[in-house]
Coordinates of C-alpha atoms in Angstrom, one line a residue:
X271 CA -27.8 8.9 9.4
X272 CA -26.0 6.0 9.7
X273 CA -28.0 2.5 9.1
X274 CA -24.7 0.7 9.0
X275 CA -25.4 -3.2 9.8
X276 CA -22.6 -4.3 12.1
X277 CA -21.4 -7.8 12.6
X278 CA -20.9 -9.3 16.1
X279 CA -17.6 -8.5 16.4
X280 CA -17.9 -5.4 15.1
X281 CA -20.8 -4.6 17.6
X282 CA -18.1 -5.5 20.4
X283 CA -15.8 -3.2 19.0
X284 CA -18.1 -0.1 18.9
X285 CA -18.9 -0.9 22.4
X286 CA -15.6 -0.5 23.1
X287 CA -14.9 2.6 20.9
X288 CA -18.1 4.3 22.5
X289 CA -16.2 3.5 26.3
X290 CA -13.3 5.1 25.2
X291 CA -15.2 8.2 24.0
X292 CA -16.4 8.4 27.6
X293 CA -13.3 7.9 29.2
X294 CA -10.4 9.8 29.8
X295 CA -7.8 7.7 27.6
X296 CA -6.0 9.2 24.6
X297 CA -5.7 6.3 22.5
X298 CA -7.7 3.1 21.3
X299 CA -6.0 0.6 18.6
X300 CA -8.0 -1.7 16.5
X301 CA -6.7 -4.4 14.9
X302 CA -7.7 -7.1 12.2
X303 CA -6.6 -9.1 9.4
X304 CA -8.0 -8.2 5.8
X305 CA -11.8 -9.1 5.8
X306 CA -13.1 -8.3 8.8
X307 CA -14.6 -4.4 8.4
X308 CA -11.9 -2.6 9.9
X309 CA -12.4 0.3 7.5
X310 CA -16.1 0.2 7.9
X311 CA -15.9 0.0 11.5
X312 CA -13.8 3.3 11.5
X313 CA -15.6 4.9 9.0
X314 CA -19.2 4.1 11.2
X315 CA -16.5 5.6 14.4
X316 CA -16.4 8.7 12.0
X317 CA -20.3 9.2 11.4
X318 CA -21.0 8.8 14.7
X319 CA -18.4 10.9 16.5
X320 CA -17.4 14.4 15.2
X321 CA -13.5 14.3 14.4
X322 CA -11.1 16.9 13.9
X323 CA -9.6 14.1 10.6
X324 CA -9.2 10.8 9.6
X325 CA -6.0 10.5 8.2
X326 CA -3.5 7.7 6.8
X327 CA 0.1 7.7 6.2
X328 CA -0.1 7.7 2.1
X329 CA -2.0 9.6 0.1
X330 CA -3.1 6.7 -1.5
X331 CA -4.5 4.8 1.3
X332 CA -6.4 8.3 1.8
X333 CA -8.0 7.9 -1.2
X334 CA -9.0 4.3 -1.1
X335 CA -10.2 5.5 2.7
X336 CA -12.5 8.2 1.1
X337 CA -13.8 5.5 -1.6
X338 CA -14.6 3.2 0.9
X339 CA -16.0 5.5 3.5
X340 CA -18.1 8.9 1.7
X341 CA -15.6 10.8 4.8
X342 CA -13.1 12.8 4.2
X343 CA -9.3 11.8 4.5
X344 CA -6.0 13.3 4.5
X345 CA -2.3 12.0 4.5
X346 CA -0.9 12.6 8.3
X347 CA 1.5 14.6 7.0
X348 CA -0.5 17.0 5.5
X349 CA -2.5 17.5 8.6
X350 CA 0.0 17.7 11.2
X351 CA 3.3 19.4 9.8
X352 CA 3.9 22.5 7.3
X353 CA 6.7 23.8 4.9
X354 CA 8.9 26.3 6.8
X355 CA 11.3 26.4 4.0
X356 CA 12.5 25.6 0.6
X357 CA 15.7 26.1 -1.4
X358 CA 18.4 24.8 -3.3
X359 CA 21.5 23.2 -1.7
X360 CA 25.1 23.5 -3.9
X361 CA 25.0 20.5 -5.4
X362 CA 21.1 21.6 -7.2
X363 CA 18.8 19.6 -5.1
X364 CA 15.7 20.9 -3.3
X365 CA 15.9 21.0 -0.2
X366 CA 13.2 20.9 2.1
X367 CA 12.2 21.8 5.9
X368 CA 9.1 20.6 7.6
X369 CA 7.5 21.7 10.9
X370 CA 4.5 20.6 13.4
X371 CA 1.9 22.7 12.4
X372 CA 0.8 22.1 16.5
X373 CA 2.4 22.9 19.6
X374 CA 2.4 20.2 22.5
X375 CA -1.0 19.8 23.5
X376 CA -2.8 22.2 20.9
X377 CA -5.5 19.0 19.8
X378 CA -5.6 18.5 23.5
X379 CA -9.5 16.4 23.1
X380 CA -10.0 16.4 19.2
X381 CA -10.8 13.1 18.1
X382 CA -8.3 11.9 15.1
X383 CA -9.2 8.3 13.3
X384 CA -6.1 6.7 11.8
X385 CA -6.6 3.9 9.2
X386 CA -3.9 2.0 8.3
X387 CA -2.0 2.4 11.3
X388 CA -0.5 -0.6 10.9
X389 CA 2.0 1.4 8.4
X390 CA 2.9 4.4 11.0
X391 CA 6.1 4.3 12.2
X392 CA 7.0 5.3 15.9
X393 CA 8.2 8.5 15.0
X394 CA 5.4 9.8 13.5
X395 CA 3.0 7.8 16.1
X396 CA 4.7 10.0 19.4
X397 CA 4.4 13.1 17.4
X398 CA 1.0 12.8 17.0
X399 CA -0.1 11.8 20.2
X400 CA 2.3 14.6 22.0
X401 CA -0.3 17.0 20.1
X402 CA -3.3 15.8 22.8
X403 CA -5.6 14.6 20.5
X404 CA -7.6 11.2 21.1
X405 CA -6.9 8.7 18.7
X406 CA -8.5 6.1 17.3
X407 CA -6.1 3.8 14.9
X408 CA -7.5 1.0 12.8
X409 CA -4.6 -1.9 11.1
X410 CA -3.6 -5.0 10.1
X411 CA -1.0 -6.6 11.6
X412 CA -0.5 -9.0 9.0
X413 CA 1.0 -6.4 6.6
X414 CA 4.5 -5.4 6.4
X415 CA 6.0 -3.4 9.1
X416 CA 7.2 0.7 8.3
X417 CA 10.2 1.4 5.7
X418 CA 11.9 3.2 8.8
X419 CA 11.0 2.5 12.6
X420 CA 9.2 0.6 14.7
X421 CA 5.5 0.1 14.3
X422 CA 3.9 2.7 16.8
X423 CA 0.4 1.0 16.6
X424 CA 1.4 -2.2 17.5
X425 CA -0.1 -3.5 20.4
X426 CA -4.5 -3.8 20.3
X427 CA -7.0 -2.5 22.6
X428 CA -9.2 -4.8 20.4
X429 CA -9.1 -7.4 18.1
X430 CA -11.4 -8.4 15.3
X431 CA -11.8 -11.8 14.2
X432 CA -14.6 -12.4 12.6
X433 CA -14.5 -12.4 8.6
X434 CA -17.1 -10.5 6.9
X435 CA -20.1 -12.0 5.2
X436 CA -18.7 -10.4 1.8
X437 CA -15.3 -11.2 2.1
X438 CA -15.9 -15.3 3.0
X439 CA -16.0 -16.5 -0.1
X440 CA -13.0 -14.8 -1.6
X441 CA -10.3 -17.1 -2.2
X442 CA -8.0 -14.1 -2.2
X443 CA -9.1 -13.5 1.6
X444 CA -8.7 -17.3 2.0
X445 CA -5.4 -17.8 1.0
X446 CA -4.2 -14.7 2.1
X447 CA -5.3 -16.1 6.0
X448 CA -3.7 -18.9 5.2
X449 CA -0.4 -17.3 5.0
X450 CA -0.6 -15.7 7.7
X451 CA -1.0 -18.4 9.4
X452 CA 2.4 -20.2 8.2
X453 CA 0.7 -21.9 5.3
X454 CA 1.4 -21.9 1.6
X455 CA -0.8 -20.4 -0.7
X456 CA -2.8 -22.3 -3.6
X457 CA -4.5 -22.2 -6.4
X458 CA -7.8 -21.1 -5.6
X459 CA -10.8 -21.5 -7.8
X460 CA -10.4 -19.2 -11.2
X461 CA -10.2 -16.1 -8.7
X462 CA -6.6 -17.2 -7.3
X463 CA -4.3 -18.9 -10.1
X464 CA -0.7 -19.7 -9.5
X465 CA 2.0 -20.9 -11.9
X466 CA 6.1 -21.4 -12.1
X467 CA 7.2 -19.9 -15.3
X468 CA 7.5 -16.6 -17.1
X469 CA 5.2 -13.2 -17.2
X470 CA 3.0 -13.1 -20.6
X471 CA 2.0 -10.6 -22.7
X472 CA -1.7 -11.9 -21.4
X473 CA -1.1 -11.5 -18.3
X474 CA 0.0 -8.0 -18.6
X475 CA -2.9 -6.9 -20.4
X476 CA -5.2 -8.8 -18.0
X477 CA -3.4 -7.1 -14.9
X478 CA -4.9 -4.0 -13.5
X479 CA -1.3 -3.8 -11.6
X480 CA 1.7 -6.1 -11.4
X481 CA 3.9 -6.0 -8.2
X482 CA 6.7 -7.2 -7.3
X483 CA 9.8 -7.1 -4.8
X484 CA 12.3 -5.5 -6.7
X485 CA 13.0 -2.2 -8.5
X486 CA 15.0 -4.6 -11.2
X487 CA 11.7 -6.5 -11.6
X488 CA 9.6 -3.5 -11.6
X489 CA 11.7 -1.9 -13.7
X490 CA 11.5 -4.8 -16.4
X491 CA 7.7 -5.4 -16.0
X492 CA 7.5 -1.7 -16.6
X493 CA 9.5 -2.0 -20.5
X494 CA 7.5 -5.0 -21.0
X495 CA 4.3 -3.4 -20.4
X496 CA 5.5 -0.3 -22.3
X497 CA 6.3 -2.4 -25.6
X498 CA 3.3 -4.2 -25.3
X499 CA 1.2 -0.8 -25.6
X500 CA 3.8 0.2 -28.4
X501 CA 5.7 3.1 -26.7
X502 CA 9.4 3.7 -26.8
X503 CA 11.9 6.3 -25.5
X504 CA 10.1 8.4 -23.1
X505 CA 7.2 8.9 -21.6
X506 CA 4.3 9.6 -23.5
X507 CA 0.5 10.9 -22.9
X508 CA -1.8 8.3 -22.2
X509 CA 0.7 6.0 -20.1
X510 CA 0.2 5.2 -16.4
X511 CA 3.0 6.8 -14.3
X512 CA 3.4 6.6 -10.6
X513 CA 3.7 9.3 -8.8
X514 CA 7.2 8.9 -6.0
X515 CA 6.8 12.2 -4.2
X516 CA 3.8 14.0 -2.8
X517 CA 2.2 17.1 -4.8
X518 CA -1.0 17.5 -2.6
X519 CA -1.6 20.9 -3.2
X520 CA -2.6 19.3 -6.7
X521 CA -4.1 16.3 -4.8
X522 CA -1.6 14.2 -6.1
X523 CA -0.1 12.1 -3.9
X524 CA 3.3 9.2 -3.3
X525 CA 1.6 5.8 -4.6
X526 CA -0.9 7.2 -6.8
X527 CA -0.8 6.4 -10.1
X528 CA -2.4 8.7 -12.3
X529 CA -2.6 9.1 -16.5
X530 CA 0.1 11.2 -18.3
X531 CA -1.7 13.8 -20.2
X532 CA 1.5 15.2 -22.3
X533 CA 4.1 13.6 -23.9
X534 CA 7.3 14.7 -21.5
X535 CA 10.7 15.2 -22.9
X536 CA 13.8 15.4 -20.9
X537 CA 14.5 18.9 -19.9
X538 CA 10.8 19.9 -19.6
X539 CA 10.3 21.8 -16.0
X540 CA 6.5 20.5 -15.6
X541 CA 4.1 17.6 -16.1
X542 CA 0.9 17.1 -17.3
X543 CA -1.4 14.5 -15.4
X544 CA -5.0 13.6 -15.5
X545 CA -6.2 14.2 -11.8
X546 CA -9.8 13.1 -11.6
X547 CA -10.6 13.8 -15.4
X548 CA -9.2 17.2 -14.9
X549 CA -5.7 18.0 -16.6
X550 CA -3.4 19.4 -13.8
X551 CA 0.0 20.8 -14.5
X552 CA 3.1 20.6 -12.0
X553 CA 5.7 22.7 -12.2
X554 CA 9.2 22.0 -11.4
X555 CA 8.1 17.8 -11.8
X556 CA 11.2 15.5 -12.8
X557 CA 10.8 12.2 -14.2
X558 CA 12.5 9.3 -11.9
X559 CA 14.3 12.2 -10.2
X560 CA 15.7 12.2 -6.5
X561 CA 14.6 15.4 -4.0
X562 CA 15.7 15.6 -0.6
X563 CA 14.2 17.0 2.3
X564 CA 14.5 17.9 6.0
X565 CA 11.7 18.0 8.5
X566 CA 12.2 19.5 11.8
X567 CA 11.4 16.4 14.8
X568 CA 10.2 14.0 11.5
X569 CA 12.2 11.7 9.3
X570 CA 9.7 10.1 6.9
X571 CA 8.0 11.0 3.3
X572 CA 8.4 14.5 1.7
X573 CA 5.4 16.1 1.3
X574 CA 5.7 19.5 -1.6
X575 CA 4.4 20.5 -4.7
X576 CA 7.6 19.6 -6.4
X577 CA 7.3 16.2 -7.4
X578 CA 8.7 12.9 -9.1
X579 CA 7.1 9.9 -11.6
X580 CA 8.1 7.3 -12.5
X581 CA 6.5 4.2 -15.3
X582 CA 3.1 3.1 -13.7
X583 CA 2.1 -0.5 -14.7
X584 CA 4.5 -2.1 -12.2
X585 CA 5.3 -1.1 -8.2
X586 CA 7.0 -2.7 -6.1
X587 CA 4.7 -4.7 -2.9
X588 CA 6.4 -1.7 -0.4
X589 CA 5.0 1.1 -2.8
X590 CA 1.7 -0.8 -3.1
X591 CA 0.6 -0.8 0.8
X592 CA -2.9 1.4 1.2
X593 CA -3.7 0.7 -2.5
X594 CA -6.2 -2.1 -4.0
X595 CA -7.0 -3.3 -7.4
X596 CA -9.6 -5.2 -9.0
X597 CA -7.0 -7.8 -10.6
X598 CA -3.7 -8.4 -9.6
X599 CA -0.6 -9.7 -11.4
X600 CA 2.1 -11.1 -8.7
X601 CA 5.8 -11.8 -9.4
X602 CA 6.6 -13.5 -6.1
X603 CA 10.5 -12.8 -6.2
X604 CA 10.6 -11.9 -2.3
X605 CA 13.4 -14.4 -1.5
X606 CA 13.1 -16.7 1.5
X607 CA 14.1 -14.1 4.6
X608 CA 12.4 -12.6 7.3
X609 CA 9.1 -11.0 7.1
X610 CA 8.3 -13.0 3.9
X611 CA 5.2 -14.0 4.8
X612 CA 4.1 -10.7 5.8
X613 CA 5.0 -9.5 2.4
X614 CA 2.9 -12.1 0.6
X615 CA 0.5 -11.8 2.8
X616 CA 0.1 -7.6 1.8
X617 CA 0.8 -8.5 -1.6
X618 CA -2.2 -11.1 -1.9
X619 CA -4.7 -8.4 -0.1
X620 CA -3.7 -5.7 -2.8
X621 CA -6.3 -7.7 -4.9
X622 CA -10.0 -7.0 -4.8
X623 CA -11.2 -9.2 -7.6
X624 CA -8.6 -11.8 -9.0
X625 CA -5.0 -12.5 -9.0
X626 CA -2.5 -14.1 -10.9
X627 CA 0.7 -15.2 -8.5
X628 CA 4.2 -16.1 -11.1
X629 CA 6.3 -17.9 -8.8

């Protein structure tokens, strides 16, 4: 049973979700900026109502979904589309061919939730409603928009506005609303420091994660991090790597970062990770590799056991979207163009605890 408190606002909205569970409308979008119990609103939508899935576009933000909700989650991908082939194009690289796993209208009535909506891109957004299902899609619409597209979920059935009891005296909340609404963002009590200047080997070992904008920045944070922990030449067991492509029959998933649990050496055809304290091993994994793939109707992620990593103590702000950390380190090298504030804004609200902001 469910002896969820909600808020007002929150209250408002599940009057408006259980209206929409008695009507004959296909979709209902809920929006609101970090703090205000989007995820717990969705997850109460999920205890309440029975649902075919709740799914979100990264396998990540599944996982942060399942940790904040006891539900189960999946990436969309893996729910609605399915391998229909695999092979090896003249030049060596995999490719691969994706399919709906539904015809038109096969979910006609199943309930779907979608969390982090804010992230689905059109594409995927008319292929999933052209299934039938009823959808219920929960984002922020202060976050950056899709790699590729147009935001599908973009226009709300209902708003919420209220900040949560627990989030209201988070300066990372604070700050984060201020830049959303045009401000700057300051130092903010011990929780929120910001300084000009240079990354230290203290702030790397304080950091749960450091983001930045750029791969060249990532890239360096990364060899930084590396030779502060004293490893060289490749990767070795123990280190953090990030996983770039998804391996879900494994459960590993685009975003994740996981522990290497074998030194790898180049040429070796598998890798060794630490997958929830168990030791997994993929076959055919590369290390910073590039695999290509074709999906019949959709254009987006790759979804196959074949996977690649890459160094782990540094991702980019882009790569970092559905994923949250206890502290944050931020290089804020996004230069001044558009959609800048939305990218500080997702890169402040990537931080659970504290964060450190190099400018």
């Amino acid at each position: 049973m469910d002896d969820l408190i909600l808020s007002t606002g929150q209250a408002a909205a599940m009057d408006v979700v259980d209206a929409f569970m008695r009507s004959e409308r296909k979709l209902l979008s809920i929006h609101g900026l970090a703090g205000t119990g989007k995820s717990t609103l969705l997850g109460h939508v999920g205890r309440m109502y029975p649902h075919d899935a709740m799914c979100c576009l990264t396998g990540k933000a599944a996982s942060v979904m399942r940790e904040k909700t006891g539900l189960a989650a999946c990436t969309i991908h893996s729910y609605f589309y399915h391998l229909v082939d695999k092979h090896v194009d003249e030049d060596g690289r995999k490719q691969l061919t994706f399919a709906p796993k539904h015809v038109q209208g096969q979910l006609w009535g199943n309930l779907v939730l979608v969390d982090e909506s804010s992230m689905v891109p059109d594409v995927i957004g008319r292929q999933l409603m052209m299934t039938g299902a009823r959808v219920v899609a929960c984002g922020d619409p202060g976050q950056l928009r899709p790699v590729r597209g147009e935001p599908f979920f973009d226009e709300a059935d209902v708003m919420l506005t209220e900040i949560q009891r627990q989030a209201r005296e988070s300066p990372i909340i604070r700050q984060a609303w201020a830049v959303r609404q045009g401000n700057a963002y300051r130092p903010d009590t011990d929780d929120f420091q910001c300084r000009g200047g240079i990354v230290t080997p203290d702030d790397v070992r304080w950091a749960d994660i450091m983001l930045c904008y750029t791969n060249r920045e990532r890239s360096r944070l990364n060899a930084m991090a590396r030779k502060l922990h004293g490893h060289a030449g490749f990767p070795r067991a123990g280190e953090p790597i990030l996983c770039l492509k998804n391996a879900a029959q494994y459960d590993v998933w685009n975003g994740g970062i996981y522990t290497l649990a074998a030194d790898y050496e180049p040429g070796d055809d598998v890798m060794q990770v630490v997958v929830d304290g168990a030791w997994v091993t993929i076959p055919d994994a590369t290390w910073d590799g590039e695999i290509t793939s074709q999906v019949v109707g959709f254009d987006e992620e790759e979804y196959e056991p074949t996977t690649t990593f890459d160094y782990g103590y540094a991702l980019t702000v882009h790569k970092a979207q559905g994923s949250e950390w206890p502290r944050v380190l931020l290089v804020d090298d996004y230069p001044m163009k558009p959609y800048r504030r939305e990218w500080v804004y997702t890169a402040l609200t990537r931080a659970v605890r504290s964060i450190r902001v190099i400018r």
